Coordinates of C-alpha atoms and ligand atoms in Angstrom, one line a residue:
M1 CA 19.2 -13.6 -4.7
P2 CA 17.1 -11.9 -7.4
G3 CA 13.3 -13.2 -7.6
K4 CA 9.7 -11.8 -9.3
M5 CA 6.5 -11.3 -8.1
A6 CA 3.2 -10.6 -9.2
L7 CA 2.0 -6.9 -8.7
V8 CA -1.1 -5.8 -9.8
D9 CA -1.3 -3.0 -12.3
F10 CA -4.4 -0.6 -10.8
N11 CA -4.6 1.3 -13.9
R12 CA -5.6 -1.7 -15.7
C13 CA -7.7 -3.8 -13.2
R14 CA -11.3 -3.7 -14.0
P15 CA -13.0 -6.0 -11.2
D16 CA -16.4 -4.9 -12.9
S17 CA -15.4 -6.5 -16.0
C18 CA -14.4 -10.2 -14.0
T19 CA -17.0 -12.4 -13.5
G20 CA -20.2 -11.1 -11.1
G21 CA -16.8 -9.0 -9.8
V22 CA -14.9 -11.4 -8.6
C23 CA -11.7 -11.7 -9.5
P24 CA -10.3 -15.1 -11.5
A25 CA -6.8 -14.4 -10.5
A26 CA -7.4 -14.4 -7.3
K27 CA -9.0 -17.6 -7.3
A28 CA -6.3 -19.1 -9.4
C29 CA -3.0 -18.7 -6.9
P30 CA -2.3 -22.0 -5.9
R31 CA -0.9 -20.5 -2.2
K32 CA -3.9 -18.2 -2.2
L33 CA -1.5 -14.6 -1.6
L34 CA -3.6 -13.0 -3.9
V35 CA -7.0 -11.7 -1.0
Q36 CA -9.6 -10.1 -2.8
E37 CA -11.7 -8.7 0.1
T38 CA -14.9 -7.6 -1.5
P39 CA -16.3 -8.2 -5.1
H40 CA -16.0 -5.3 -7.4
E41 CA -12.9 -4.1 -5.5
P42 CA -9.2 -4.7 -7.0
P43 CA -6.8 -7.8 -5.2
M44 CA -4.0 -7.3 -2.9
T45 CA -0.7 -9.6 -3.5
N46 CA 1.5 -10.9 -0.8
P47 CA 5.1 -10.1 -2.6
A48 CA 6.3 -12.3 0.2
L49 CA 4.9 -15.0 0.2
C50 CA 5.0 -15.3 -3.8
R51 CA 6.6 -18.1 -6.0
A52 CA 6.0 -16.3 -9.4
C53 CA 4.0 -19.6 -10.8
G54 CA 2.1 -16.9 -13.6
D55 CA -1.1 -18.4 -12.5
C56 CA -2.8 -15.5 -11.4
V57 CA -0.9 -14.0 -14.8
R58 CA -2.3 -15.5 -16.9
A59 CA -6.1 -15.7 -15.4
C60 CA -6.4 -12.0 -15.4
P61 CA -8.6 -11.0 -18.4
N62 CA -7.3 -7.7 -18.1
S63 CA -3.2 -8.4 -18.4
A64 CA -3.6 -6.5 -15.0
I65 CA -1.0 -8.8 -13.0
K66 CA 3.1 -8.2 -14.2
L67 CA 5.4 -10.6 -13.0
T68 CA 7.8 -8.0 -11.8
Q69 CA 11.7 -8.4 -10.9
F70 CA 12.9 -7.1 -7.4
Ligands
LIG17 S1 -9.0 -10.8 -12.7 FE1 -7.5 -9.1 -13.0 S2 -9.2 -7.2 -13.9 FE2 -10.6 -9.0 -12.7 S3 -10.3 -8.2 -10.4 FE3 -8.4 -10.2 -10.8 S4 -7.0 -8.6 -11.2 FE4 -8.5 -7.3 -11.7
LIG18 S1 2.6 -15.9 -9.5 FE1 1.6 -17.7 -8.6 S2 2.0 -17.4 -6.7 FE2 2.2 -15.1 -6.8 S3 0.6 -14.5 -6.8 FE3 -0.3 -15.5 -9.0 S4 -0.6 -17.3 -9.1 FE4 0.2 -17.0 -6.4

């Protein structure tokens, strides 16, 4: 069955422009699937468990996260 998952566009992701280098999109994921290991680094997604709710997409100020069909 086709679905969608969140993917980070690393060309658009600018962690330094987010508050204190901390990714608000990672904090927004209700399932804690976006993980930012270190401040000022881009977050990593966990596509296998993503429910495509879009919370992370709305929380990113740089439109760096997209829901992508797979
Ligand atoms: S909110 Fe967006 S631009 Fe900021 S670190 Fe997260 S993914 Fe990157
Ligand atoms: S789309 Fe929803 S479930 Fe998927 S990573 Fe973003 S906030 Fe988490």
